[in-house]
Amino acid sequence: RSIIVKRLTGLAVALTLILSACATSTPYGPAPQPGGYGFSEQQIEQNRYRITFRGNSSTSRQDVESFLLYRAAELTVQNGYDYFITAEYDTEANKRYTATSYYPAYYGRYHYRPGRRGGYYAFPYYAYGFDWRYPHDLNIREVTRYSAVAYITMHKGSKPVGETQAFDAREVIANLQSQVISAQP
């Protein structure tokens, strides 16, 4: 009996750790593997990159977009440039729906049938603990994950006046740094 209790306790602890890991938003940082949560970049030309930031279902659209801009600014400064221009920029919402249902337990549910001992009997074709008739409670939850992608070109000097797609890299870092630091684990 104690082995079963230990295994169930271990399973409960593991499940709690997994669920708690899912409840936090994606921190700013590189994606651990291709397609994972975090940022990734690919150099296309000497001064041109494609940058992606993918967030989990707890990461807001605003955070995903801010982290992408921050990474673009970091890359620009690291490569010795002063500003970057976004040639293409897109944020995608990946929505899916999960459903959970509650079925009442069979155990202890009896139905009246005259002529039987006590007047009640249980239907023998129900599995223990499960009622196959229909769900009594159905919960549907929308899960949204945001991904942002930008193609940037990096340049030296002052950013062009009136260019709405141009960003001063050091100014972006200064303005978004507090948001990025607070997202660190």
PDB file of C-alpha atoms in Angstrom:
ATOM      1  CA  ARG A   1       0.000   0.000   0.000  1.00  0.00           C
ATOM      2  CA  SER A   2       2.805   2.440   0.797  1.00  0.00           C
ATOM      3  CA  ILE A   3       4.370   1.867  -2.649  1.00  0.00           C
ATOM      4  CA  ILE A   4       1.124   2.915  -4.310  1.00  0.00           C
ATOM      5  CA  VAL A   5       0.871   6.008  -2.107  1.00  0.00           C
ATOM      6  CA  LYS A   6       4.490   6.953  -2.915  1.00  0.00           C
ATOM      7  CA  ARG A   7       3.918   6.538  -6.649  1.00  0.00           C
ATOM      8  CA  LEU A   8       0.719   8.567  -6.549  1.00  0.00           C
ATOM      9  CA  THR A   9       2.464  11.280  -4.527  1.00  0.00           C
ATOM     10  CA  GLY A  10       5.335  11.341  -7.041  1.00  0.00           C
ATOM     11  CA  LEU A  11       2.870  11.560  -9.919  1.00  0.00           C
ATOM     12  CA  ALA A  12       1.011  14.428  -8.228  1.00  0.00           C
ATOM     13  CA  VAL A  13       4.265  16.344  -7.683  1.00  0.00           C
ATOM     14  CA  ALA A  14       5.331  15.835 -11.311  1.00  0.00           C
ATOM     15  CA  LEU A  15       1.935  16.953 -12.591  1.00  0.00           C
ATOM     16  CA  THR A  16       2.042  20.057 -10.384  1.00  0.00           C
ATOM     17  CA  LEU A  17       5.495  20.987 -11.733  1.00  0.00           C
ATOM     18  CA  ILE A  18       4.366  20.524 -15.337  1.00  0.00           C
ATOM     19  CA  LEU A  19       1.246  22.630 -14.834  1.00  0.00           C
ATOM     20  CA  SER A  20       3.119  25.391 -13.022  1.00  0.00           C
ATOM     21  CA  ALA A  21       5.653  25.569 -15.865  1.00  0.00           C
ATOM     22  CA  CYS A  22       2.813  26.088 -18.327  1.00  0.00           C
ATOM     23  CA  ALA A  23       1.315  28.929 -16.313  1.00  0.00           C
ATOM     24  CA  THR A  24       4.221  31.369 -16.812  1.00  0.00           C
ATOM     25  CA  SER A  25       4.770  33.465 -19.904  1.00  0.00           C
ATOM     26  CA  THR A  26       7.733  32.939 -22.197  1.00  0.00           C
ATOM     27  CA  PRO A  27      10.751  34.825 -20.849  1.00  0.00           C
ATOM     28  CA  TYR A  28      12.926  36.910 -23.142  1.00  0.00           C
ATOM     29  CA  GLY A  29      15.698  34.692 -24.438  1.00  0.00           C
ATOM     30  CA  PRO A  30      16.725  32.442 -27.309  1.00  0.00           C
ATOM     31  CA  ALA A  31      14.481  29.558 -28.285  1.00  0.00           C
ATOM     32  CA  PRO A  32      16.024  26.339 -26.904  1.00  0.00           C
ATOM     33  CA  GLN A  33      15.296  24.457 -30.147  1.00  0.00           C
ATOM     34  CA  PRO A  34      13.983  25.385 -33.612  1.00  0.00           C
ATOM     35  CA  GLY A  35      10.290  26.241 -33.355  1.00  0.00           C
ATOM     36  CA  GLY A  36      10.503  26.570 -29.551  1.00  0.00           C
ATOM     37  CA  TYR A  37       9.412  29.523 -27.441  1.00  0.00           C
ATOM     38  CA  GLY A  38      11.713  32.551 -27.463  1.00  0.00           C
ATOM     39  CA  PHE A  39      13.596  34.394 -30.197  1.00  0.00           C
ATOM     40  CA  SER A  40      15.531  33.114 -33.166  1.00  0.00           C
ATOM     41  CA  GLU A  41      17.175  34.901 -36.033  1.00  0.00           C
ATOM     42  CA  GLN A  42      18.639  34.095 -39.412  1.00  0.00           C
ATOM     43  CA  GLN A  43      21.102  36.281 -41.275  1.00  0.00           C
ATOM     44  CA  ILE A  44      19.960  36.780 -44.858  1.00  0.00           C
ATOM     45  CA  GLU A  45      22.581  39.277 -46.076  1.00  0.00           C
ATOM     46  CA  GLN A  46      25.346  41.236 -44.361  1.00  0.00           C
ATOM     47  CA  ASN A  47      22.916  43.788 -42.895  1.00  0.00           C
ATOM     48  CA  ARG A  48      19.617  41.894 -43.249  1.00  0.00           C
ATOM     49  CA  TYR A  49      18.030  39.468 -40.763  1.00  0.00           C
ATOM     50  CA  ARG A  50      14.806  37.575 -40.250  1.00  0.00           C
ATOM     51  CA  ILE A  51      13.870  37.602 -36.551  1.00  0.00           C
ATOM     52  CA  THR A  52      11.128  35.531 -34.932  1.00  0.00           C
ATOM     53  CA  PHE A  53       9.734  35.536 -31.417  1.00  0.00           C
ATOM     54  CA  ARG A  54       7.290  32.798 -30.372  1.00  0.00           C
ATOM     55  CA  GLY A  55       5.382  32.965 -27.108  1.00  0.00           C
ATOM     56  CA  ASN A  56       3.432  30.339 -25.200  1.00  0.00           C
ATOM     57  CA  SER A  57      -0.265  30.664 -24.350  1.00  0.00           C
ATOM     58  CA  SER A  58       0.534  32.837 -21.300  1.00  0.00           C
ATOM     59  CA  THR A  59       2.536  35.397 -23.305  1.00  0.00           C
ATOM     60  CA  SER A  60       0.574  38.433 -24.486  1.00  0.00           C
ATOM     61  CA  ARG A  61       0.684  39.781 -28.018  1.00  0.00           C
ATOM     62  CA  GLN A  62       2.225  43.006 -26.721  1.00  0.00           C
ATOM     63  CA  ASP A  63       5.074  41.118 -25.027  1.00  0.00           C
ATOM     64  CA  VAL A  64       5.780  39.042 -28.146  1.00  0.00           C
ATOM     65  CA  GLU A  65       5.971  42.183 -30.305  1.00  0.00           C
ATOM     66  CA  SER A  66       8.076  44.087 -27.749  1.00  0.00           C
ATOM     67  CA  PHE A  67      10.535  41.200 -27.382  1.00  0.00           C
ATOM     68  CA  LEU A  68      10.886  40.996 -31.171  1.00  0.00           C
ATOM     69  CA  LEU A  69      11.681  44.725 -31.434  1.00  0.00           C
ATOM     70  CA  TYR A  70      14.114  44.454 -28.525  1.00  0.00           C
ATOM     71  CA  ARG A  71      15.949  41.573 -30.215  1.00  0.00           C
ATOM     72  CA  ALA A  72      16.135  43.557 -33.474  1.00  0.00           C
ATOM     73  CA  ALA A  73      17.668  46.484 -31.566  1.00  0.00           C
ATOM     74  CA  GLU A  74      20.157  44.181 -29.793  1.00  0.00           C
ATOM     75  CA  LEU A  75      21.282  42.629 -33.087  1.00  0.00           C
ATOM     76  CA  THR A  76      21.651  46.064 -34.655  1.00  0.00           C
ATOM     77  CA  VAL A  77      23.937  47.321 -31.870  1.00  0.00           C
ATOM     78  CA  GLN A  78      25.891  44.020 -31.676  1.00  0.00           C
ATOM     79  CA  ASN A  79      26.673  44.272 -35.395  1.00  0.00           C
ATOM     80  CA  GLY A  80      27.894  47.877 -35.125  1.00  0.00           C
ATOM     81  CA  TYR A  81      24.855  49.602 -36.641  1.00  0.00           C
ATOM     82  CA  ASP A  82      22.747  52.471 -35.291  1.00  0.00           C
ATOM     83  CA  TYR A  83      19.197  51.926 -36.564  1.00  0.00           C
ATOM     84  CA  PHE A  84      17.123  49.287 -38.284  1.00  0.00           C
ATOM     85  CA  ILE A  85      14.250  49.379 -40.745  1.00  0.00           C
ATOM     86  CA  THR A  86      11.513  46.740 -40.744  1.00  0.00           C
ATOM     87  CA  ALA A  87      10.891  45.630 -44.324  1.00  0.00           C
ATOM     88  CA  GLU A  88       8.159  43.169 -43.346  1.00  0.00           C
ATOM     89  CA  TYR A  89       6.503  42.700 -39.982  1.00  0.00           C
ATOM     90  CA  ASP A  90       3.714  40.330 -39.003  1.00  0.00           C
ATOM     91  CA  THR A  91       2.176  38.930 -35.833  1.00  0.00           C
ATOM     92  CA  GLU A  92       0.207  35.706 -36.072  1.00  0.00           C
ATOM     93  CA  ALA A  93      -2.298  34.408 -33.537  1.00  0.00           C
ATOM     94  CA  ASN A  94      -2.421  30.611 -33.433  1.00  0.00           C
ATOM     95  CA  LYS A  95      -5.748  29.697 -31.817  1.00  0.00           C
ATOM     96  CA  ARG A  96      -6.937  26.286 -30.778  1.00  0.00           C
ATOM     97  CA  TYR A  97      -9.682  25.071 -28.513  1.00  0.00           C
ATOM     98  CA  THR A  98      -9.521  22.490 -25.765  1.00  0.00           C
ATOM     99  CA  ALA A  99     -12.534  20.807 -24.251  1.00  0.00           C
ATOM    100  CA  THR A 100     -12.840  19.023 -20.956  1.00  0.00           C
ATOM    101  CA  SER A 101     -15.936  17.262 -19.818  1.00  0.00           C
ATOM    102  CA  TYR A 102     -17.212  15.914 -16.550  1.00  0.00           C
ATOM    103  CA  TYR A 103     -19.064  12.632 -16.385  1.00  0.00           C
ATOM    104  CA  PRO A 104     -20.846  11.689 -13.181  1.00  0.00           C
ATOM    105  CA  ALA A 105     -19.556   8.588 -11.442  1.00  0.00           C
ATOM    106  CA  TYR A 106     -21.484   5.362 -11.816  1.00  0.00           C
ATOM    107  CA  TYR A 107     -20.591   4.108  -8.381  1.00  0.00           C
ATOM    108  CA  GLY A 108     -23.518   4.728  -6.067  1.00  0.00           C
ATOM    109  CA  ARG A 109     -25.984   5.716  -8.808  1.00  0.00           C
ATOM    110  CA  TYR A 110     -28.948   3.381  -8.677  1.00  0.00           C
ATOM    111  CA  HIS A 111     -32.174   3.363 -10.619  1.00  0.00           C
ATOM    112  CA  TYR A 112     -35.564   2.222  -9.374  1.00  0.00           C
ATOM    113  CA  ARG A 113     -36.856  -1.081 -10.649  1.00  0.00           C
ATOM    114  CA  PRO A 114     -39.830  -2.670  -8.892  1.00  0.00           C
ATOM    115  CA  GLY A 115     -39.551  -6.238  -7.740  1.00  0.00           C
ATOM    116  CA  ARG A 116     -35.818  -6.096  -6.957  1.00  0.00           C
ATOM    117  CA  ARG A 117     -34.430  -6.279  -3.479  1.00  0.00           C
ATOM    118  CA  GLY A 118     -34.605  -2.773  -2.057  1.00  0.00           C
ATOM    119  CA  GLY A 119     -36.372  -1.560  -5.189  1.00  0.00           C
ATOM    120  CA  TYR A 120     -33.158  -0.196  -6.791  1.00  0.00           C
ATOM    121  CA  TYR A 121     -30.519  -1.707  -9.059  1.00  0.00           C
ATOM    122  CA  ALA A 122     -27.498  -0.532 -10.990  1.00  0.00           C
ATOM    123  CA  PHE A 123     -27.173  -0.805 -14.748  1.00  0.00           C
ATOM    124  CA  PRO A 124     -24.533  -3.493 -15.286  1.00  0.00           C
ATOM    125  CA  TYR A 125     -23.199  -2.108 -18.600  1.00  0.00           C
ATOM    126  CA  TYR A 126     -21.631   1.050 -17.108  1.00  0.00           C
ATOM    127  CA  ALA A 127     -17.942   0.904 -16.293  1.00  0.00           C
ATOM    128  CA  TYR A 128     -17.072   1.714 -12.729  1.00  0.00           C
ATOM    129  CA  GLY A 129     -16.725   5.457 -12.255  1.00  0.00           C
ATOM    130  CA  PHE A 130     -17.920   6.415 -15.728  1.00  0.00           C
ATOM    131  CA  ASP A 131     -21.339   7.166 -17.184  1.00  0.00           C
ATOM    132  CA  TRP A 132     -21.323   6.631 -20.955  1.00  0.00           C
ATOM    133  CA  ARG A 133     -24.535   8.504 -21.674  1.00  0.00           C
ATOM    134  CA  TYR A 134     -23.450  12.133 -22.204  1.00  0.00           C
ATOM    135  CA  PRO A 135     -21.226  14.762 -20.604  1.00  0.00           C
ATOM    136  CA  HIS A 136     -22.952  16.704 -17.866  1.00  0.00           C
ATOM    137  CA  ASP A 137     -20.522  19.596 -17.941  1.00  0.00           C
ATOM    138  CA  LEU A 138     -18.466  20.660 -20.959  1.00  0.00           C
ATOM    139  CA  ASN A 139     -15.798  23.353 -20.591  1.00  0.00           C
ATOM    140  CA  ILE A 140     -14.325  24.834 -23.774  1.00  0.00           C
ATOM    141  CA  ARG A 141     -11.207  26.982 -23.482  1.00  0.00           C
ATOM    142  CA  GLU A 142      -9.524  29.029 -26.199  1.00  0.00           C
ATOM    143  CA  VAL A 143      -5.731  28.814 -26.221  1.00  0.00           C
ATOM    144  CA  THR A 144      -3.873  31.492 -28.223  1.00  0.00           C
ATOM    145  CA  ARG A 145      -0.157  31.585 -28.927  1.00  0.00           C
ATOM    146  CA  TYR A 146       1.391  34.597 -30.657  1.00  0.00           C
ATOM    147  CA  SER A 147       4.349  34.574 -33.023  1.00  0.00           C
ATOM    148  CA  ALA A 148       5.929  37.691 -34.503  1.00  0.00           C
ATOM    149  CA  VAL A 149       8.252  37.768 -37.517  1.00  0.00           C
ATOM    150  CA  ALA A 150      10.202  40.721 -38.916  1.00  0.00           C
ATOM    151  CA  TYR A 151      12.659  41.196 -41.739  1.00  0.00           C
ATOM    152  CA  ILE A 152      15.024  44.020 -40.852  1.00  0.00           C
ATOM    153  CA  THR A 153      17.854  45.892 -42.519  1.00  0.00           C
ATOM    154  CA  MET A 154      20.484  47.542 -40.302  1.00  0.00           C
ATOM    155  CA  HIS A 155      22.115  50.894 -41.084  1.00  0.00           C
ATOM    156  CA  LYS A 156      24.717  53.318 -39.712  1.00  0.00           C
ATOM    157  CA  GLY A 157      24.161  56.981 -38.907  1.00  0.00           C
ATOM    158  CA  SER A 158      20.994  58.814 -37.918  1.00  0.00           C
ATOM    159  CA  LYS A 159      17.669  57.230 -38.727  1.00  0.00           C
ATOM    160  CA  PRO A 160      15.854  58.969 -41.605  1.00  0.00           C
ATOM    161  CA  VAL A 161      13.331  61.604 -40.546  1.00  0.00           C
ATOM    162  CA  GLY A 162       9.766  60.643 -41.418  1.00  0.00           C
ATOM    163  CA  GLU A 163      10.575  56.961 -42.007  1.00  0.00           C
ATOM    164  CA  THR A 164       7.901  55.223 -39.913  1.00  0.00           C
ATOM    165  CA  GLN A 165       9.513  51.787 -40.238  1.00  0.00           C
ATOM    166  CA  ALA A 166      12.923  52.992 -38.967  1.00  0.00           C
ATOM    167  CA  PHE A 167      13.885  52.487 -35.293  1.00  0.00           C
ATOM    168  CA  ASP A 168      16.854  53.915 -33.397  1.00  0.00           C
ATOM    169  CA  ALA A 169      18.326  50.750 -31.843  1.00  0.00           C
ATOM    170  CA  ARG A 170      19.691  52.362 -28.653  1.00  0.00           C
ATOM    171  CA  GLU A 171      16.416  54.175 -28.032  1.00  0.00           C
ATOM    172  CA  VAL A 172      14.415  50.941 -28.443  1.00  0.00           C
ATOM    173  CA  ILE A 173      16.715  49.190 -25.951  1.00  0.00           C
ATOM    174  CA  ALA A 174      16.388  52.057 -23.449  1.00  0.00           C
ATOM    175  CA  ASN A 175      12.587  52.165 -23.729  1.00  0.00           C
ATOM    176  CA  LEU A 176      11.920  48.403 -23.632  1.00  0.00           C
ATOM    177  CA  GLN A 177      14.675  47.277 -21.264  1.00  0.00           C
ATOM    178  CA  SER A 178      12.528  47.425 -18.105  1.00  0.00           C
ATOM    179  CA  GLN A 179       9.867  45.226 -19.732  1.00  0.00           C
ATOM    180  CA  VAL A 180      12.472  42.704 -20.919  1.00  0.00           C
ATOM    181  CA  ILE A 181      14.282  42.539 -17.560  1.00  0.00           C
ATOM    182  CA  SER A 182      11.007  41.921 -15.720  1.00  0.00           C
ATOM    183  CA  ALA A 183      10.358  38.954 -18.031  1.00  0.00           C
ATOM    184  CA  GLN A 184      13.645  37.249 -17.111  1.00  0.00           C
ATOM    185  CA  PRO A 185      13.214  34.055 -15.055  1.00  0.00           C
TER     186      PRO A 185
END
